[in-house]
mmCIF file of C-alpha atoms and ligand atoms in Angstrom:
data_model
loop_
_atom_site.group_PDB
_atom_site.id
_atom_site.type_symbol
_atom_site.label_atom_id
_atom_site.label_comp_id
_atom_site.label_asym_id
_atom_site.label_seq_id
_atom_site.Cartn_x
_atom_site.Cartn_y
_atom_site.Cartn_z
ATOM 1 C CA MET C 1 -7.658 17.440 95.727
ATOM 2 C CA GLN C 2 -11.530 18.565 97.427
ATOM 3 C CA ALA C 3 -14.762 20.482 96.491
ATOM 4 C CA THR C 4 -17.404 22.043 97.594
ATOM 5 C CA LEU C 5 -21.210 20.299 96.102
ATOM 6 C CA GLY C 6 -23.402 23.497 95.314
ATOM 7 C CA ARG C 7 -25.204 24.976 97.684
ATOM 8 C CA THR C 8 -25.030 22.151 99.846
ATOM 9 C CA GLY C 9 -22.035 23.904 100.496
ATOM 10 C CA LEU C 10 -21.018 20.137 101.923
ATOM 11 C CA THR C 11 -16.606 19.607 101.095
ATOM 12 C CA VAL C 12 -15.615 15.602 100.432
ATOM 13 C CA ASN C 13 -12.427 14.900 98.765
ATOM 14 C CA LYS C 14 -13.499 15.267 95.163
ATOM 15 C CA ASP C 15 -13.032 11.667 93.975
ATOM 16 C CA GLY C 16 -15.847 9.721 95.818
ATOM 17 C CA PHE C 17 -16.797 6.216 96.589
ATOM 18 C CA GLY C 18 -19.435 4.317 94.087
ATOM 19 C CA ALA C 19 -21.186 1.600 95.867
ATOM 20 C CA LEU C 20 -22.828 -0.118 93.074
ATOM 21 C CA PRO C 21 -19.923 -2.699 91.843
ATOM 22 C CA VAL C 22 -19.508 -3.800 95.208
ATOM 23 C CA GLN C 23 -23.203 -5.858 95.740
ATOM 24 C CA ARG C 24 -20.702 -7.615 93.435
ATOM 25 C CA ALA C 25 -17.790 -8.479 95.937
ATOM 26 C CA ASN C 26 -18.514 -10.658 98.623
ATOM 27 C CA MET C 27 -19.621 -9.346 102.462
ATOM 28 C CA GLY C 28 -16.050 -9.639 103.297
ATOM 29 C CA ASP C 29 -13.876 -8.644 100.376
ATOM 30 C CA ALA C 30 -16.689 -5.820 100.416
ATOM 31 C CA VAL C 31 -16.329 -4.493 104.080
ATOM 32 C CA ARG C 32 -12.851 -4.164 103.275
ATOM 33 C CA ILE C 33 -13.128 -2.099 100.881
ATOM 34 C CA LEU C 34 -15.256 0.215 102.410
ATOM 35 C CA GLN C 35 -13.341 1.008 104.879
ATOM 36 C CA LYS C 36 -9.530 0.812 103.190
ATOM 37 C CA ALA C 37 -11.433 3.914 101.134
ATOM 38 C CA LEU C 38 -12.375 5.635 103.914
ATOM 39 C CA ASP C 39 -9.673 5.270 105.488
ATOM 40 C CA GLY C 40 -7.388 5.693 101.966
ATOM 41 C CA GLY C 41 -9.676 9.188 102.207
ATOM 42 C CA LEU C 42 -12.678 8.745 100.714
ATOM 43 C CA ASP C 43 -15.277 10.794 102.531
ATOM 44 C CA TYR C 44 -18.411 10.424 99.918
ATOM 45 C CA PHE C 45 -19.510 6.974 99.311
ATOM 46 C CA ASP C 46 -22.897 7.042 97.244
ATOM 47 C CA THR C 47 -25.296 4.081 97.068
ATOM 48 C CA ALA C 48 -28.891 3.424 95.447
ATOM 49 C CA ARG C 49 -31.859 0.913 97.516
ATOM 50 C CA ALA C 50 -31.648 -0.797 94.213
ATOM 51 C CA TYR C 51 -27.735 -1.951 94.571
ATOM 52 C CA THR C 52 -29.132 -4.556 96.027
ATOM 53 C CA ASP C 53 -27.195 -5.630 99.672
ATOM 54 C CA SER C 54 -25.209 -2.288 98.796
ATOM 55 C CA GLU C 55 -26.168 -0.399 101.399
ATOM 56 C CA GLU C 56 -25.685 -3.299 103.912
ATOM 57 C CA LYS C 57 -22.031 -3.613 103.255
ATOM 58 C CA ILE C 58 -21.711 0.723 103.918
ATOM 59 C CA GLY C 59 -23.760 -0.289 107.135
ATOM 60 C CA ALA C 60 -21.450 -3.245 107.624
ATOM 61 C CA ALA C 61 -18.529 -1.383 106.622
ATOM 62 C CA ILE C 62 -18.135 2.202 108.343
ATOM 63 C CA SER C 63 -21.080 3.410 109.860
ATOM 64 C CA ALA C 64 -19.211 3.100 112.965
ATOM 65 C CA ARG C 65 -17.185 6.517 111.843
ATOM 66 C CA ARG C 66 -20.281 8.104 110.090
ATOM 67 C CA GLY C 67 -19.465 10.908 111.172
ATOM 68 C CA GLU C 68 -16.228 10.784 108.734
ATOM 69 C CA PHE C 69 -18.197 10.852 105.950
ATOM 70 C CA ILE C 70 -21.109 11.849 103.641
ATOM 71 C CA LEU C 71 -22.868 9.476 102.527
ATOM 72 C CA ALA C 72 -25.836 9.335 99.782
ATOM 73 C CA THR C 73 -28.390 6.951 98.520
ATOM 74 C CA LYS C 74 -31.303 6.720 96.242
ATOM 75 C CA THR C 75 -35.071 5.847 95.992
ATOM 76 C CA THR C 76 -36.989 5.256 92.299
ATOM 77 C CA ALA C 77 -40.078 4.681 94.280
ATOM 78 C CA ALA C 78 -43.011 6.163 92.807
ATOM 79 C CA ASN C 79 -45.143 7.499 95.342
ATOM 80 C CA ALA C 80 -45.363 8.732 98.479
ATOM 81 C CA GLU C 81 -46.082 4.961 100.221
ATOM 82 C CA GLY C 82 -42.863 3.681 98.038
ATOM 83 C CA PHE C 83 -40.845 6.569 98.809
ATOM 84 C CA TRP C 84 -41.290 6.687 103.005
ATOM 85 C CA LYS C 85 -40.332 2.470 102.619
ATOM 86 C CA ASP C 86 -37.035 2.720 100.653
ATOM 87 C CA LEU C 87 -36.473 5.848 103.391
ATOM 88 C CA GLU C 88 -36.617 3.634 106.253
ATOM 89 C CA THR C 89 -34.721 0.619 104.565
ATOM 90 C CA SER C 90 -31.990 2.658 103.344
ATOM 91 C CA LEU C 91 -31.536 3.977 107.424
ATOM 92 C CA CYS C 92 -31.977 0.553 109.182
ATOM 93 C CA ASN C 93 -29.472 -0.894 105.897
ATOM 94 C CA MET C 94 -26.707 1.591 106.371
ATOM 95 C CA LYS C 95 -27.568 2.116 110.721
ATOM 96 C CA THR C 96 -27.573 5.517 110.163
ATOM 97 C CA ASP C 97 -29.999 8.257 111.228
ATOM 98 C CA HIS C 98 -30.020 10.589 108.289
ATOM 99 C CA ILE C 99 -28.903 9.897 104.997
ATOM 100 C CA ASP C 100 -26.892 13.660 103.349
ATOM 101 C CA ILE C 101 -27.862 13.323 99.926
ATOM 102 C CA TYR C 102 -31.137 11.469 98.875
ATOM 103 C CA GLN C 103 -31.473 11.595 94.912
ATOM 104 C CA PHE C 104 -34.214 10.555 93.527
ATOM 105 C CA HIS C 105 -33.272 7.548 91.404
ATOM 106 C CA ASN C 106 -32.967 8.676 86.382
ATOM 107 C CA PRO C 107 -37.011 9.398 86.713
ATOM 108 C CA GLU C 108 -38.370 9.958 83.090
ATOM 109 C CA LYS C 109 -39.062 13.917 84.700
ATOM 110 C CA TYR C 110 -38.839 15.002 87.688
ATOM 111 C CA PRO C 111 -40.128 15.002 90.980
ATOM 112 C CA ARG C 112 -41.368 18.674 91.948
ATOM 113 C CA PRO C 113 -44.426 19.699 94.494
ATOM 114 C CA GLY C 114 -47.751 19.298 93.312
ATOM 115 C CA ASP C 115 -47.291 17.220 90.304
ATOM 116 C CA GLY C 116 -49.415 14.422 92.106
ATOM 117 C CA SER C 117 -46.741 11.490 92.761
ATOM 118 C CA GLY C 118 -46.457 13.022 96.844
ATOM 119 C CA LEU C 119 -42.624 12.266 96.030
ATOM 120 C CA TYR C 120 -41.164 16.097 96.417
ATOM 121 C CA GLU C 121 -43.507 16.862 99.402
ATOM 122 C CA ALA C 122 -42.141 13.605 100.851
ATOM 123 C CA MET C 123 -38.373 14.508 100.454
ATOM 124 C CA LEU C 124 -40.040 17.904 102.525
ATOM 125 C CA LYS C 125 -41.217 16.472 104.973
ATOM 126 C CA ALA C 126 -38.028 13.419 105.674
ATOM 127 C CA ARG C 127 -35.655 16.793 105.339
ATOM 128 C CA GLU C 128 -38.211 18.399 108.368
ATOM 129 C CA GLN C 129 -37.450 15.523 110.056
ATOM 130 C CA GLY C 130 -33.451 15.625 109.225
ATOM 131 C CA LYS C 131 -33.335 11.789 108.302
ATOM 132 C CA ILE C 132 -32.119 13.790 104.610
ATOM 133 C CA ARG C 133 -30.415 16.606 104.989
ATOM 134 C CA PHE C 134 -29.890 17.204 100.651
ATOM 135 C CA ILE C 135 -32.314 15.954 97.317
ATOM 136 C CA GLY C 136 -30.765 15.150 94.712
ATOM 137 C CA ILE C 137 -31.608 13.680 91.620
ATOM 138 C CA THR C 138 -29.922 11.090 89.014
ATOM 139 C CA ASN C 139 -30.283 11.208 85.650
ATOM 140 C CA HIS C 140 -29.378 9.834 82.383
ATOM 141 C CA ARG C 141 -31.326 12.003 80.074
ATOM 142 C CA LEU C 142 -29.876 15.474 79.505
ATOM 143 C CA ASN C 143 -33.270 17.486 78.791
ATOM 144 C CA THR C 144 -34.729 16.117 82.193
ATOM 145 C CA ALA C 145 -31.419 16.759 83.794
ATOM 146 C CA ARG C 146 -31.157 20.618 82.690
ATOM 147 C CA GLU C 147 -34.879 20.794 83.643
ATOM 148 C CA ALA C 148 -34.182 19.690 87.161
ATOM 149 C CA VAL C 149 -31.608 21.824 87.847
ATOM 150 C CA GLU C 150 -32.694 25.050 86.547
ATOM 151 C CA SER C 151 -36.049 24.296 88.526
ATOM 152 C CA GLY C 152 -34.072 25.550 92.198
ATOM 153 C CA LEU C 153 -35.430 22.653 93.546
ATOM 154 C CA TYR C 154 -32.744 20.336 94.131
ATOM 155 C CA ASP C 155 -29.619 20.393 95.152
ATOM 156 C CA THR C 156 -27.591 18.227 93.413
ATOM 157 C CA LEU C 157 -27.414 16.605 89.985
ATOM 158 C CA GLN C 158 -25.688 13.343 89.298
ATOM 159 C CA PHE C 159 -25.015 13.427 85.735
ATOM 160 C CA PRO C 160 -23.287 10.894 83.199
ATOM 161 C CA LEU C 161 -19.764 12.580 82.644
ATOM 162 C CA SER C 162 -16.413 11.317 81.031
ATOM 163 C CA TYR C 163 -14.283 12.343 78.570
ATOM 164 C CA LEU C 164 -16.468 10.357 76.375
ATOM 165 C CA SER C 165 -19.138 13.865 76.400
ATOM 166 C CA ASP C 166 -20.408 15.189 73.831
ATOM 167 C CA GLU C 167 -20.476 19.316 74.537
ATOM 168 C CA GLN C 168 -23.634 19.231 75.489
ATOM 169 C CA ASP C 169 -23.830 16.995 78.259
ATOM 170 C CA GLN C 170 -20.606 18.930 80.042
ATOM 171 C CA ALA C 171 -22.625 22.280 79.365
ATOM 172 C CA LEU C 172 -24.463 20.956 82.798
ATOM 173 C CA VAL C 173 -21.337 21.745 84.301
ATOM 174 C CA PRO C 174 -21.479 25.655 84.081
ATOM 175 C CA LEU C 175 -25.195 25.185 84.307
ATOM 176 C CA CYS C 176 -24.924 23.489 87.994
ATOM 177 C CA ALA C 177 -22.665 26.288 88.453
ATOM 178 C CA GLU C 178 -24.867 28.777 87.562
ATOM 179 C CA LYS C 179 -27.784 27.242 89.681
ATOM 180 C CA ASN C 180 -25.270 26.582 93.238
ATOM 181 C CA VAL C 181 -26.448 23.198 91.728
ATOM 182 C CA GLY C 182 -23.261 19.866 93.395
ATOM 183 C CA PHE C 183 -22.569 17.768 90.188
ATOM 184 C CA ILE C 184 -21.888 14.427 91.689
ATOM 185 C CA ALA C 185 -20.889 12.093 88.234
ATOM 186 C CA MET C 186 -21.023 8.385 87.663
ATOM 187 C CA LYS C 187 -19.321 6.750 84.239
ATOM 188 C CA ALA C 188 -16.886 8.517 84.433
ATOM 189 C CA LEU C 189 -15.147 4.973 82.548
ATOM 190 C CA SER C 190 -18.281 5.138 81.365
ATOM 191 C CA GLY C 191 -19.501 2.036 81.954
ATOM 192 C CA GLY C 192 -15.227 -0.147 81.610
ATOM 193 C CA LEU C 193 -14.764 1.561 78.298
ATOM 194 C CA ILE C 194 -12.563 3.905 79.828
ATOM 195 C CA THR C 195 -9.229 1.240 81.226
ATOM 196 C CA ASP C 196 -6.901 4.510 81.474
ATOM 197 C CA VAL C 197 -8.225 5.870 85.445
ATOM 198 C CA ALA C 198 -5.408 8.765 85.919
ATOM 199 C CA ALA C 199 -6.689 10.095 82.110
ATOM 200 C CA ALA C 200 -10.486 9.743 83.631
ATOM 201 C CA ARG C 201 -9.661 11.662 85.986
ATOM 202 C CA SER C 202 -6.503 13.399 85.099
ATOM 203 C CA PHE C 203 -10.429 15.155 82.278
ATOM 204 C CA LEU C 204 -12.247 15.392 85.147
ATOM 205 C CA ALA C 205 -10.000 17.173 87.001
ATOM 206 C CA ALA C 206 -10.578 20.233 84.799
ATOM 207 C CA PHE C 207 -13.827 20.298 85.946
ATOM 208 C CA PRO C 208 -13.728 21.979 89.440
ATOM 209 C CA PRO C 209 -16.923 21.570 91.599
ATOM 210 C CA VAL C 210 -17.736 17.870 89.746
ATOM 211 C CA VAL C 211 -17.105 15.211 91.898
ATOM 212 C CA PRO C 212 -16.492 11.671 90.247
ATOM 213 C CA ILE C 213 -17.925 8.662 92.131
ATOM 214 C CA TRP C 214 -15.569 5.828 90.776
ATOM 215 C CA GLY C 215 -17.109 2.278 90.849
ATOM 216 C CA ILE C 216 -15.054 0.005 92.664
ATOM 217 C CA GLN C 217 -15.637 -3.623 93.789
ATOM 218 C CA ARG C 218 -12.643 -5.043 93.819
ATOM 219 C CA GLU C 219 -9.138 -4.174 96.101
ATOM 220 C CA SER C 220 -6.888 -3.597 93.021
ATOM 221 C CA GLU C 221 -9.516 -1.582 91.585
ATOM 222 C CA LEU C 222 -8.915 0.725 94.535
ATOM 223 C CA ASP C 223 -5.712 0.575 94.472
ATOM 224 C CA ALA C 224 -5.238 1.963 90.985
ATOM 225 C CA LEU C 225 -7.788 5.313 91.780
ATOM 226 C CA PHE C 226 -5.420 5.429 95.100
ATOM 227 C CA ALA C 227 -2.348 5.326 92.496
ATOM 228 C CA ALA C 228 -3.910 7.724 90.052
ATOM 229 C CA MET C 229 -4.554 10.114 92.703
ATOM 230 C CA ARG C 230 -0.842 10.842 93.860
ATOM 231 C CA GLN C 231 -0.057 11.893 90.021
ATOM 232 C CA PRO C 232 -0.634 15.418 89.158
ATOM 233 C CA ALA C 233 -4.175 15.982 88.149
ATOM 234 C CA ALA C 234 -3.494 18.047 84.798
ATOM 235 C CA LEU C 235 -4.086 16.198 81.491
ATOM 236 C CA THR C 236 -0.314 14.846 79.960
ATOM 237 C CA GLY C 237 0.185 15.061 76.630
ATOM 238 C CA GLU C 238 0.484 11.368 76.507
ATOM 239 C CA GLN C 239 -3.165 11.416 78.366
ATOM 240 C CA ARG C 240 -4.383 13.933 76.041
ATOM 241 C CA LEU C 241 -3.538 11.007 72.607
ATOM 242 C CA ARG C 242 -5.630 8.158 74.467
ATOM 243 C CA ILE C 243 -8.549 11.238 74.922
ATOM 244 C CA GLU C 244 -8.809 11.752 71.048
ATOM 245 C CA LYS C 245 -7.825 8.549 70.237
ATOM 246 C CA ASP C 246 -10.562 6.789 72.837
ATOM 247 C CA ARG C 247 -13.126 9.602 71.095
ATOM 248 C CA GLN C 248 -12.207 8.538 66.944
ATOM 249 C CA GLU C 249 -13.041 4.820 68.014
ATOM 250 C CA LEU C 250 -16.301 5.849 70.422
ATOM 251 C CA SER C 251 -17.798 8.453 68.645
ATOM 252 C CA GLY C 252 -21.600 7.365 68.011
ATOM 253 C CA ASN C 253 -24.058 5.680 69.429
ATOM 254 C CA PHE C 254 -22.880 3.060 71.111
ATOM 255 C CA CYS C 255 -23.632 1.584 75.078
ATOM 256 C CA ARG C 256 -22.851 3.486 78.261
ATOM 257 C CA ALA C 257 -24.240 0.084 80.236
ATOM 258 C CA CYS C 258 -26.516 1.909 81.968
ATOM 259 C CA GLY C 259 -29.041 -0.707 81.774
ATOM 260 C CA TYR C 260 -32.133 1.155 82.315
ATOM 261 C CA CYS C 261 -33.820 -0.860 79.295
ATOM 262 C CA LEU C 262 -33.738 -4.181 82.032
ATOM 263 C CA PRO C 263 -34.847 -6.760 82.486
ATOM 264 C CA CYS C 264 -35.063 -8.279 78.702
ATOM 265 C CA PRO C 265 -37.787 -11.013 79.116
ATOM 266 C CA ALA C 266 -35.625 -13.234 76.513
ATOM 267 C CA GLY C 267 -32.581 -12.747 79.635
ATOM 268 C CA ILE C 268 -30.415 -10.969 78.013
ATOM 269 C CA VAL C 269 -28.031 -9.138 80.032
ATOM 270 C CA ILE C 270 -28.047 -5.879 76.859
ATOM 271 C CA ASN C 271 -25.826 -3.885 79.131
ATOM 272 C CA THR C 272 -23.107 -6.204 78.498
ATOM 273 C CA CYS C 273 -24.033 -8.191 75.888
ATOM 274 C CA ALA C 274 -24.275 -4.597 73.863
ATOM 275 C CA ARG C 275 -21.224 -3.941 74.391
ATOM 276 C CA MET C 276 -19.361 -7.227 73.714
ATOM 277 C CA SER C 277 -16.960 -6.180 70.658
ATOM 278 C CA LEU C 278 -16.675 -2.900 72.464
ATOM 279 C CA LEU C 279 -15.337 -4.762 75.862
ATOM 280 C CA LEU C 280 -13.387 -7.579 73.471
ATOM 281 C CA ARG C 281 -11.368 -5.065 72.222
ATOM 282 C CA ARG C 282 -11.347 -2.187 74.505
ATOM 283 C CA ALA C 283 -10.425 -4.999 77.587
ATOM 284 C CA PRO C 284 -8.836 -8.338 78.163
ATOM 285 C CA PRO C 285 -10.504 -10.221 75.937
ATOM 286 C CA GLY C 286 -10.786 -13.396 77.907
ATOM 287 C CA PRO C 287 -13.538 -12.744 80.723
ATOM 288 C CA PHE C 288 -16.197 -12.354 78.431
ATOM 289 C CA LEU C 289 -15.040 -14.896 76.130
ATOM 290 C CA SER C 290 -15.418 -17.428 78.839
ATOM 291 C CA GLU C 291 -18.367 -20.651 79.424
ATOM 292 C CA GLN C 292 -20.779 -18.035 81.391
ATOM 293 C CA TRP C 293 -20.555 -15.322 78.456
ATOM 294 C CA GLN C 294 -20.267 -17.510 76.131
ATOM 295 C CA LYS C 295 -23.901 -18.973 77.295
ATOM 296 C CA GLU C 296 -25.476 -14.930 77.586
ATOM 297 C CA MET C 297 -24.065 -14.253 74.271
ATOM 298 C CA ALA C 298 -26.847 -17.301 73.360
ATOM 299 C CA LYS C 299 -29.706 -15.837 74.233
ATOM 300 C CA ILE C 300 -29.499 -12.871 72.350
ATOM 301 C CA PRO C 301 -30.886 -14.666 69.046
ATOM 302 C CA ASN C 302 -34.027 -15.486 71.628
ATOM 303 C CA CYS C 303 -34.800 -11.301 71.404
ATOM 304 C CA ILE C 304 -38.726 -11.717 70.834
ATOM 305 C CA HIS C 305 -38.889 -8.346 69.899
ATOM 306 C CA CYS C 306 -41.178 -6.551 71.600
ATOM 307 C CA ASN C 307 -39.048 -3.820 71.970
ATOM 308 C CA HIS C 308 -38.742 -2.407 75.489
ATOM 309 C CA CYS C 309 -34.773 -1.904 75.572
ATOM 310 C CA LYS C 310 -35.596 0.419 72.585
ATOM 311 C CA ASP C 311 -37.989 2.506 74.360
ATOM 312 C CA HIS C 312 -36.960 2.371 77.970
ATOM 313 C CA CYS C 313 -32.772 3.250 76.284
ATOM 314 C CA PRO C 314 -31.898 6.914 77.383
ATOM 315 C CA TYR C 315 -29.566 7.271 75.126
ATOM 316 C CA GLY C 316 -32.216 6.307 71.526
ATOM 317 C CA LEU C 317 -30.328 3.635 70.980
ATOM 318 C CA ASP C 318 -31.409 0.673 68.864
ATOM 319 C CA THR C 319 -31.006 -1.579 71.093
ATOM 320 C CA PRO C 320 -32.292 -4.805 69.903
ATOM 321 C CA ALA C 321 -30.149 -4.301 66.126
ATOM 322 C CA LEU C 322 -26.742 -3.546 68.437
ATOM 323 C CA LEU C 323 -27.283 -6.790 70.007
ATOM 324 C CA ALA C 324 -27.710 -8.255 67.211
ATOM 325 C CA ARG C 325 -24.345 -6.182 65.323
ATOM 326 C CA ASN C 326 -22.524 -7.910 68.922
ATOM 327 C CA TYR C 327 -23.524 -10.997 68.517
ATOM 328 C CA GLU C 328 -22.622 -11.003 64.719
ATOM 329 C CA ASP C 329 -19.560 -10.404 65.649
ATOM 330 C CA TYR C 330 -19.052 -12.674 68.888
ATOM 331 C CA GLN C 331 -19.214 -15.630 66.648
ATOM 332 C CA LYS C 332 -16.454 -14.505 64.450
ATOM 333 C CA VAL C 333 -13.815 -14.036 66.887
ATOM 334 C CA LEU C 334 -15.506 -17.226 68.934
ATOM 335 C CA ALA C 335 -14.551 -18.964 64.488
ATOM 336 C CA LYS C 336 -10.857 -17.688 65.120
HETATM 337 S S1 SF4 W 1 -36.057 -6.528 72.053
HETATM 338 FE FE1 SF4 W 1 -35.237 -8.309 72.776
HETATM 339 S S2 SF4 W 1 -33.105 -7.920 73.519
HETATM 340 FE FE2 SF4 W 1 -35.346 -6.299 74.299
HETATM 341 S S3 SF4 W 1 -36.103 -5.957 75.472
HETATM 342 FE FE3 SF4 W 1 -37.166 -7.067 73.859
HETATM 343 S S4 SF4 W 1 -36.602 -9.250 73.911
HETATM 344 FE FE4 SF4 W 1 -34.991 -8.409 74.868
HETATM 345 S S1 SF4 W 2 -28.616 0.198 75.726
HETATM 346 FE FE1 SF4 W 2 -29.447 2.516 76.150
HETATM 347 S S2 SF4 W 2 -30.631 1.635 77.853
HETATM 348 FE FE2 SF4 W 2 -30.157 -0.448 77.355
HETATM 349 S S3 SF4 W 2 -27.504 -0.184 78.616
HETATM 350 FE FE3 SF4 W 2 -26.479 0.590 77.053
HETATM 351 S S4 SF4 W 2 -27.083 2.411 77.252
HETATM 352 FE FE4 SF4 W 2 -28.178 2.155 79.071
#
């Protein structure tokens, strides 16, 4: 199944490769996974300057086959100088002379001409120079995403979309279609809380213009995606029930693992620790009860209540309180 990313006219496999988790794989495994993904028909690869060595792994694995895939990356630069530094580094890391979709990475406000940052002007210049082809933006904030789409300044939007998304989030899809903006969906598994890839994929198949990117760290995850791709896209009755159950269990405010509250001065891995209760019950609990995670969870009482996390959470979560609840629950589970 294929999808066209709005006004870019780029038609890609509807299942894209999200290259955030591949930074946690060693170079050899990452190269094998990326090559296998391309061999298996995935032709949209999405990474970010901020994902440590993910770009280098893409460069090492698939740059020799540059004509076979669409490449997207992101910059968190706050000014033109940072923009050019990031762009040149990304091009060099990925051994390419152009990036197909260059995205502003989750800015609080969408960059626009004349806003004083020089960022949008730099995008235009980079496009003129042929270093990028299309201008994209990623965001976790509904208002910023909506405003960026409505501005007409962006060719693509990347936004979290899964069967746990509410109606307002889902309404971005028709808005993008109306404005001819490509929609790239991140967090289709809601940061690991959705464990049924086939159901997640079937749900998103009902949004024909949306290209979900599946974060892949292990070959087994890629194989699971390939297996889901071989199944019919329509939701089965069983999948509908599963989605309904998950929605009931995960309704309300829960940590989406976006990590925008980090870094924490107390060293707490908030984007996992604030979801620990859910992870223990929704995924095989073994790995989260390891010595390593016990040490990580033990940092929660060191919270200095600086509120950095609360102030930066795009979902408006009371993160310190959420961490405290997860800590308490974790202790109970350990004591059993
Ligand atoms: S409030 Fe606590 S958990 Fe949040 S950033 Fe500050 S120290 Fe870390
Ligand atoms: S607490 Fe908020 S900002 Fe931090 S990872 Fe969770 S959803 Fe993201």
